[in-house]
Amino acid sequence: MQLIPCPWCGPREEAEFHYGGQAHLAYPEDPAALSDEDWAKFLFFRENPSGPHPERWSHSAGCRRWFNAVRDTRTHDLLAVYRLDEPKPVIP
Amino acid sequence: MTRTPGADLPDHPDFLWNDPEPKKAYDVVVVGGGGHGLATAYYLAKVHGITNIAVLEKGWLAGGNMARNTTIIRSNYLWDESSGIYEHSLKLWEGLEEDLGYPILFSQRGVLNLAHSLQDVRDSVRRVEANKLNGIDAEWVDTDGVKELCPIVNTSPDVRYPVLGATFQPRAGIAKHDYVAWGFARAAHELGVDLIQNCEVTGISTVDGRVTGVETSRGRIAAGKVALCAAGHSSVLAKMVGLELPLVSHPLQALVSELLEPIHPTVVMSNAVHVYVSQAHKGELVMGAGIDSYNGYGQRGSFHIIEQQMSAALELFPVFARAHLLRTWAGIVDVSPDASPIIGLTPVENLFLNCGWGTGGFKATPGVGDVFAATIARGKPHEHAEPFTLDRFTTGALVDEHGAAAVAH
């Protein structure tokens, strides 16, 4: 089973974690101003790269805290793990 | 004399198609040599008389999801839009063996979709009535009816999720996925279609918003029209022309047991405990598991998904307890927000899109081949494709089939 390094608890089995999808998505600042296209983008369109992907995880069966990770979607390698208030790390 | 399971399988075929070098230009280039790509090329050639076609496959023919699915064919979806295209497909399945002149072992042994809660029962009965209104064979069977149709299902009330009944579609069933692909490939080849393997598309060329060809690992190929049939890799291809798609690619796993005596007469699916199982002609039990929660392209899934699937399968089918697991694998499925496909035109002229089939694309193979071919040939959506345009995510006209899609995502 894949080990996921929780920034607070260290490496734990992936079954302890809950996946939260693409990271760094901000709720629209002025929702009333959004067009249908903008809403569609916000609600339904996500990055779906074959390669590094910044995403949210929750250690739901552990410390229950959320964090971000950059994972390579081809290999499932976790390239970086960082707190929600930290910027997306640069992956070489 | 009892029939040996698998004795009626045809011999392994000799070469059914040749392995040509790509030409400089084609009228239509189909990207993706799986079931959908091959069927699309076949119907383009057969129905629309367009034979200057290449099907480009980055690996080997039908080696992606066409080789990895659980071969279940049914049309008992909830909404009229879905009924239209899935039932169109099922009708084509019913004549496909004759049409292709090739055995595909299509077996209409029926599909049971189990209900385990009062809400399941209500949703299922609603779906049965919706199916009937759309002229699709469907019936509600109670617990005893399930036992009668499939005696090995544990219908005891003493299980965690007791079987309260099921929907049954008698015309549903399974087919042999490899033979389906080979049948389409052979028929397309005979009509003059070039099937080009080991040819990965690395770029899509456009001029003034119109597609002009593709860059590939075997050189540039000019094309009048380009049709994408790349399932899990659709997002990657669309991105080459700056087109964003509302898809997330997940690994979906399946598994087979060793060969067993015939014991399972139908197909059983359960959304709630997440099992779907049939017995292939040779005798192996074919079971589908769930998707991994996170996106991935690795064609490899998590072990705990298999573990959950097996525990649920054992509770429903105690008789499987001593069967050995032979093999597990994963395919990459492109899941759309409403669990319905995206078929049709794109903002790029002459670039056509067929994706978003998620966990249920196999059953649609002939149907989408026919519908997508018509869409490509006419340059406007076929009537069964009209509800499944890309812009439904902007207009809000979603076709929510999460309930009938059978794999939770």
XYZ file of C-alpha atoms in Angstrom:
501
model
C 0.000 0.000 0.000
C 1.192 3.475 -0.853
C 2.528 5.577 2.015
C 1.534 9.231 2.064
C 3.709 11.598 4.134
C 1.327 13.656 6.265
C 3.150 16.892 7.133
C 2.135 16.428 10.798
C 2.070 12.649 11.333
C 4.705 11.402 8.922
C 4.233 8.529 6.455
C 0.938 6.686 6.842
C -0.977 4.229 4.686
C -3.067 5.747 1.923
C -6.298 4.198 3.276
C -6.079 6.716 6.170
C -6.410 9.617 3.745
C -9.238 11.263 1.871
C -8.634 12.845 -1.494
C -9.745 16.440 -2.035
C -9.083 17.101 -5.704
C -7.176 19.909 -7.357
C -5.535 22.396 -4.965
C -5.316 26.197 -5.169
C -8.870 26.726 -6.408
C -10.252 29.925 -4.958
C -13.969 30.572 -4.651
C -14.878 33.421 -7.048
C -14.405 36.805 -5.390
C -17.497 38.284 -6.987
C -19.839 35.368 -7.714
C -22.650 37.571 -8.995
C -20.405 38.886 -11.761
C -19.602 35.449 -13.180
C -20.838 34.441 -16.630
C -22.188 30.947 -17.332
C -18.820 30.061 -18.883
C -16.994 31.211 -15.747
C -19.319 29.161 -13.531
C -18.844 26.116 -15.733
C -15.076 26.512 -15.437
C -15.240 26.892 -11.672
C -17.656 24.008 -11.092
C -16.719 21.398 -13.643
C -13.337 21.994 -15.259
C -10.262 20.702 -13.469
C -6.649 20.239 -14.425
C -6.196 16.605 -15.467
C -2.496 16.376 -16.251
C -0.456 13.291 -16.963
C 2.391 14.345 -14.664
C 2.781 16.518 -11.546
C -0.569 17.553 -10.067
C -1.074 19.843 -7.045
C -3.920 18.446 -4.972
C -5.555 18.484 -1.550
C -5.502 15.591 0.887
C -7.040 15.138 4.309
C -5.554 12.781 6.872
C -9.106 11.813 7.769
C -8.298 8.717 9.865
C -5.332 10.401 11.560
C -4.856 14.011 12.597
C -7.839 15.005 10.399
C -5.972 17.986 8.999
C -5.892 19.025 5.357
C -2.699 19.574 3.397
C -1.542 19.930 -0.170
C 0.659 17.589 -2.159
C 2.173 17.526 -5.608
C 1.827 14.006 -6.973
C 2.933 12.604 -10.306
C -0.261 11.087 -11.722
C 1.740 8.620 -13.852
C 3.741 7.060 -11.028
C 1.759 8.189 -7.938
C 5.071 9.497 -6.533
C 4.497 12.269 -4.023
C 6.944 14.971 -5.110
C 6.141 17.499 -2.391
C 3.888 17.847 0.633
C 3.087 21.289 2.033
C 0.667 23.199 4.204
C -2.459 24.836 2.813
C -1.089 28.327 3.444
C 2.146 27.641 1.614
C 2.570 28.421 -2.074
C 2.802 25.666 -4.645
C 6.402 24.440 -4.661
C 8.352 24.575 -7.901
C 8.870 21.050 -9.183
C 11.982 20.811 -11.348
C -22.390 -35.233 -22.816
C -21.600 -32.092 -20.909
C -20.117 -29.283 -22.878
C -16.588 -28.308 -21.945
C -16.568 -24.662 -20.985
C -14.808 -22.676 -23.639
C -14.863 -25.488 -26.199
C -16.838 -23.344 -28.619
C -14.241 -20.587 -28.683
C -12.756 -20.017 -32.132
C -9.042 -20.623 -32.652
C -6.618 -17.826 -32.089
C -6.786 -15.834 -35.302
C -4.119 -15.412 -37.928
C -3.395 -11.844 -38.899
C -6.711 -10.091 -39.465
C -5.256 -6.781 -40.601
C -1.942 -5.581 -41.972
C 0.482 -3.191 -40.304
C 0.944 -0.364 -42.812
C 3.296 2.621 -42.791
C 1.328 5.815 -42.287
C 0.516 7.738 -45.463
C 1.195 11.485 -45.703
C -2.462 12.436 -45.558
C -5.901 11.064 -44.760
C -9.452 12.363 -45.005
C -10.054 11.345 -41.390
C -7.545 10.502 -38.670
C -9.023 8.701 -35.672
C -6.834 8.998 -32.577
C -7.123 5.910 -30.412
C -7.263 2.318 -31.655
C -9.575 0.948 -29.000
C -13.137 -0.229 -29.440
C -14.558 3.252 -30.003
C -11.871 4.281 -32.500
C -12.120 1.050 -34.477
C -15.926 1.131 -34.512
C -15.916 4.780 -35.593
C -13.574 3.992 -38.489
C -15.665 0.970 -39.461
C -18.955 2.889 -39.608
C -17.303 5.849 -41.389
C -16.181 3.436 -44.104
C -19.276 1.249 -44.216
C -22.106 3.748 -43.795
C -20.582 6.976 -45.082
C -18.218 5.692 -47.761
C -15.191 7.474 -46.285
C -12.359 4.965 -46.577
C -9.239 7.130 -46.604
C -8.960 6.789 -42.833
C -6.141 6.100 -40.405
C -6.678 4.841 -36.877
C -3.632 5.841 -34.823
C -2.830 3.825 -31.720
C 0.089 4.670 -29.440
C 0.354 1.099 -28.160
C -1.185 -1.975 -29.696
C -4.707 -2.252 -31.044
C -7.352 -2.490 -28.322
C -4.738 -2.705 -25.579
C -6.149 0.075 -23.409
C -9.566 0.021 -21.800
C -10.842 -2.309 -24.523
C -8.612 -4.989 -23.003
C -9.382 -4.012 -19.415
C -13.157 -3.709 -19.082
C -15.600 -6.226 -17.633
C -17.550 -6.574 -20.924
C -20.988 -5.799 -19.494
C -23.544 -4.622 -22.054
C -26.891 -3.087 -21.035
C -29.055 -0.073 -21.798
C -31.069 0.391 -18.586
C -30.078 3.995 -17.937
C -32.496 6.488 -16.387
C -32.819 9.462 -18.714
C -34.284 9.630 -22.223
C -31.025 10.973 -23.636
C -29.058 8.004 -22.288
C -31.729 5.501 -23.277
C -31.428 6.849 -26.807
C -27.753 6.163 -27.279
C -27.335 3.072 -25.085
C -30.383 1.328 -26.541
C -29.214 2.258 -30.049
C -25.972 0.529 -29.123
C -27.684 -2.562 -27.692
C -29.721 -2.950 -30.892
C -26.491 -2.823 -32.906
C -24.909 -5.418 -30.573
C -27.824 -7.734 -31.378
C -26.853 -7.805 -35.057
C -23.132 -7.203 -34.732
C -21.883 -10.742 -35.208
C -23.582 -10.965 -38.595
C -22.646 -7.424 -39.515
C -18.936 -7.975 -38.829
C -18.914 -11.586 -39.988
C -16.943 -12.459 -36.916
C -17.858 -14.276 -33.692
C -17.993 -11.963 -30.693
C -19.632 -14.351 -28.184
C -22.425 -11.880 -27.442
C -24.475 -13.570 -24.744
C -27.750 -11.962 -23.651
C -27.832 -13.574 -20.236
C -29.448 -10.595 -18.489
C -28.198 -8.145 -15.911
C -29.421 -7.808 -12.328
C -28.817 -4.471 -10.589
C -29.333 -5.195 -6.899
C -31.085 -2.926 -4.409
C -29.962 -3.022 -0.765
C -31.907 -0.216 0.872
C -35.360 1.316 0.689
C -33.929 4.226 -1.294
C -32.234 1.760 -3.665
C -35.614 0.066 -4.157
C -37.356 3.349 -4.939
C -34.653 4.483 -7.336
C -34.596 1.098 -9.034
C -38.359 0.924 -9.529
C -38.297 4.443 -10.919
C -35.546 3.440 -13.348
C -37.514 0.347 -14.431
C -40.577 2.482 -15.186
C -38.438 5.031 -17.044
C -36.909 2.205 -19.082
C -40.340 0.808 -19.958
C -41.497 4.218 -21.164
C -38.468 4.266 -23.450
C -39.258 0.820 -24.832
C -36.386 -0.854 -23.019
C -36.931 -4.286 -21.492
C -36.789 -3.915 -17.738
C -38.509 -5.448 -14.770
C -38.418 -5.234 -11.016
C -37.800 -8.583 -9.314
C -38.106 -9.203 -5.589
C -35.650 -11.101 -3.417
C -37.057 -14.511 -4.411
C -36.895 -13.458 -8.037
C -33.206 -12.664 -7.634
C -32.626 -16.092 -6.112
C -34.448 -17.718 -8.996
C -32.442 -15.876 -11.656
C -29.103 -16.272 -9.901
C -29.171 -18.998 -7.231
C -25.660 -18.286 -5.943
C -26.536 -14.808 -4.661
C -26.800 -14.751 -0.879
C -30.352 -13.491 -0.349
C -30.360 -14.153 3.384
C -31.593 -11.221 5.516
C -28.639 -11.809 7.844
C -26.034 -9.922 5.858
C -24.836 -6.370 6.291
C -26.613 -5.190 3.126
C -29.470 -7.629 2.434
C -30.732 -7.996 -1.131
C -34.173 -6.375 -1.256
C -34.711 -6.954 -4.947
C -33.227 -5.962 -8.264
C -33.859 -4.510 -11.653
C -33.490 -7.052 -14.428
C -32.789 -6.381 -18.082
C -33.060 -9.724 -19.918
C -31.514 -8.440 -23.185
C -28.375 -7.253 -21.406
C -25.304 -9.453 -21.253
C -21.636 -9.773 -22.066
C -19.418 -10.208 -25.121
C -15.812 -11.198 -25.628
C -14.034 -7.863 -25.723
C -10.976 -8.960 -27.724
C -13.124 -10.540 -30.427
C -15.214 -7.375 -30.636
C -12.065 -5.336 -31.249
C -10.671 -7.851 -33.729
C -14.011 -8.032 -35.543
C -14.135 -4.261 -35.975
C -10.433 -4.089 -36.888
C -10.760 -6.812 -39.519
C -13.894 -5.298 -41.025
C -12.402 -1.789 -41.076
C -9.206 -3.092 -42.644
C -11.188 -4.862 -45.363
C -12.893 -1.563 -46.185
C -9.500 0.107 -46.675
C -8.871 1.691 -43.261
C -5.201 1.915 -42.204
C -4.679 0.655 -38.643
C -1.388 2.147 -37.453
C 0.031 0.932 -34.156
C 2.954 2.262 -32.110
C 2.047 5.711 -33.364
C 1.599 8.232 -30.576
C 0.042 11.608 -31.307
C 2.314 14.307 -29.878
C 0.636 17.377 -31.348
C -2.410 18.544 -33.259
C -1.822 21.163 -35.968
C -4.328 23.898 -36.683
C -4.489 26.810 -39.121
C -6.961 29.642 -38.469
C -8.898 27.574 -35.966
C -9.182 24.578 -38.292
C -7.415 21.282 -37.762
C -4.928 20.323 -40.485
C -3.238 17.219 -39.147
C -1.390 15.548 -36.315
C 2.223 15.268 -35.258
C 3.082 11.723 -34.277
C 5.987 9.607 -33.135
C 6.048 8.340 -36.739
C 6.010 11.746 -38.378
C 3.465 14.335 -39.436
C 0.176 13.141 -40.878
C -2.142 15.599 -42.598
C -5.860 15.166 -41.996
C -9.073 16.716 -43.238
C -10.761 15.788 -39.972
C -9.421 14.516 -36.664
C -11.555 12.440 -34.302
C -10.432 11.835 -30.721
C -11.317 8.469 -29.163
C -8.678 8.367 -26.456
C -10.725 7.691 -23.298
C -8.488 8.272 -20.260
C -5.973 10.347 -22.227
C -8.533 12.694 -23.821
C -7.553 15.633 -21.594
C -3.916 15.315 -22.631
C -4.829 15.339 -26.341
C -7.341 18.178 -26.055
C -4.769 20.291 -24.254
C -2.630 20.151 -27.417
C -5.109 22.561 -29.018
C -5.742 24.481 -25.807
C -9.094 22.803 -25.256
C -10.038 22.190 -21.618
C -12.324 19.258 -20.849
C -14.425 18.656 -17.719
C -12.840 15.254 -17.193
C -10.834 13.619 -14.453
C -8.913 10.428 -15.249
C -8.965 7.710 -12.598
C -7.597 4.172 -12.402
C -10.442 1.628 -12.433
C -9.584 -1.908 -11.428
C -10.937 -5.297 -12.343
C -9.922 -8.858 -11.619
C -10.478 -12.447 -12.707
C -10.480 -15.766 -10.920
C -9.094 -19.020 -12.189
C -11.300 -21.015 -14.580
C -14.296 -22.572 -12.845
C -17.219 -24.753 -13.833
C -20.240 -22.755 -15.061
C -21.928 -21.503 -11.916
C -23.021 -17.931 -12.570
C -25.854 -17.757 -15.128
C -26.265 -13.991 -15.433
C -24.552 -10.689 -14.608
C -24.957 -9.226 -11.128
C -24.179 -5.627 -10.283
C -24.523 -3.822 -6.988
C -23.878 -0.119 -6.630
C -24.230 -0.085 -2.870
C -21.617 -2.679 -1.958
C -19.759 -2.166 -5.193
C -19.601 -5.509 -6.917
C -20.234 -6.414 -10.487
C -19.548 -9.930 -11.581
C -20.147 -12.274 -14.463
C -18.609 -15.534 -15.590
C -16.799 -15.414 -18.906
C -17.295 -18.132 -21.523
C -14.048 -19.852 -20.610
C -15.119 -20.021 -16.971
C -13.278 -17.275 -15.139
C -15.242 -14.974 -12.850
C -14.819 -11.413 -14.055
C -15.292 -8.785 -11.370
C -15.097 -5.045 -11.395
C -13.878 -2.974 -8.491
C -14.187 0.757 -7.895
C -12.089 3.671 -9.047
C -9.242 5.068 -7.023
C -10.388 8.333 -5.466
C -7.447 10.275 -6.869
C -6.654 10.881 -10.498
C -3.913 8.899 -12.165
C -2.616 7.677 -15.492
C -0.467 4.794 -14.232
C -2.829 1.915 -15.186
C -2.238 0.676 -11.660
C -4.703 0.906 -8.808
C -4.641 0.689 -5.039
C -4.649 -2.625 -3.237
C -7.265 -1.619 -0.683
C -9.792 -1.082 -3.490
C -9.400 -4.730 -4.481
C -9.648 -5.782 -0.834
C -12.953 -3.914 -0.389
C -14.307 -5.323 -3.614
C -13.424 -8.894 -2.630
C -14.988 -8.610 0.814
C -18.229 -7.308 -0.694
C -18.195 -10.016 -3.373
C -17.738 -12.729 -0.763
C -20.671 -11.517 1.286
C -22.912 -11.527 -1.782
C -21.489 -14.776 -3.179
C -20.258 -17.008 -0.330
C -19.656 -19.744 -2.912
C -16.652 -17.745 -4.228
C -14.813 -18.142 -0.914
C -12.354 -20.725 -2.180
C -11.860 -19.351 -5.678
C -8.377 -18.097 -6.408
C -7.690 -14.644 -7.670
C -5.701 -14.956 -10.853
C -5.001 -11.415 -11.963
C -5.895 -7.797 -11.252
C -5.312 -4.780 -13.466
C -6.396 -1.191 -13.983
C -7.543 0.929 -16.890
C -7.719 4.701 -17.009
C -11.271 6.004 -17.158
C -12.224 9.580 -18.052
C -14.997 10.529 -15.665
C -17.267 13.458 -16.500
C -19.185 15.469 -13.883
C -22.558 13.909 -14.783
C -21.326 10.369 -15.583
C -22.426 10.836 -19.190
C -20.247 11.000 -22.281
C -19.183 14.008 -24.347
C -19.654 13.475 -28.085
C -19.553 16.017 -30.842
C -17.946 19.085 -32.299
C -15.315 21.254 -30.632
C -14.413 24.941 -30.926
C -11.679 23.789 -33.344
C -13.154 23.224 -36.793
C -13.019 19.608 -38.011
C -11.817 18.355 -34.627
C -14.337 15.936 -33.142
C -14.554 14.672 -29.618
C -15.699 11.377 -28.098
C -14.815 11.011 -24.435
C -16.177 11.055 -20.910
C -17.539 7.504 -21.048
C -15.908 6.949 -17.701
C -16.527 3.487 -16.373
C -19.080 2.382 -18.970
C -17.745 2.796 -22.488
C -17.555 -0.825 -23.624
C -21.327 -1.296 -23.904
C -21.483 1.747 -26.164
C -18.859 0.500 -28.646
C -21.053 -0.109 -31.731
C -23.523 2.625 -30.796
C -20.975 5.355 -30.394
C -19.089 4.125 -33.447
C -22.215 4.634 -35.532
C -23.242 7.917 -33.892
C -19.751 9.430 -33.865
C -19.105 8.400 -37.468
C -22.309 10.158 -38.540
C -21.303 13.226 -36.531
C -17.892 13.315 -38.226
C -19.210 12.639 -41.728
C -21.998 15.255 -41.554
C -20.131 17.803 -39.462
C -23.096 18.070 -37.105
C -24.169 15.955 -34.136
C -26.141 12.772 -34.775
C -29.527 12.940 -33.026
C -28.341 10.557 -30.280
C -25.234 12.709 -29.732
C -27.087 16.029 -29.510
C -27.714 15.888 -25.728
C -24.055 15.066 -25.058
C -22.329 18.186 -26.338
C -19.473 19.827 -24.488
C -21.498 23.005 -23.898
C -24.028 21.260 -21.636
C -21.679 22.056 -18.752
C -22.215 25.739 -19.510
C -25.940 25.593 -20.241
C -26.580 23.315 -17.266
C -28.402 20.657 -19.316
C -26.578 17.819 -17.564
C -27.577 14.182 -18.036
C -27.029 12.877 -14.519
C -26.475 9.140 -14.718
C -24.529 8.598 -11.515
C -27.321 6.299 -10.344
C -27.265 4.037 -13.381
C -23.547 4.217 -14.108
C -22.998 1.517 -11.488
C -19.481 2.523 -10.474
C -19.507 5.090 -7.716
C -17.426 8.159 -8.498
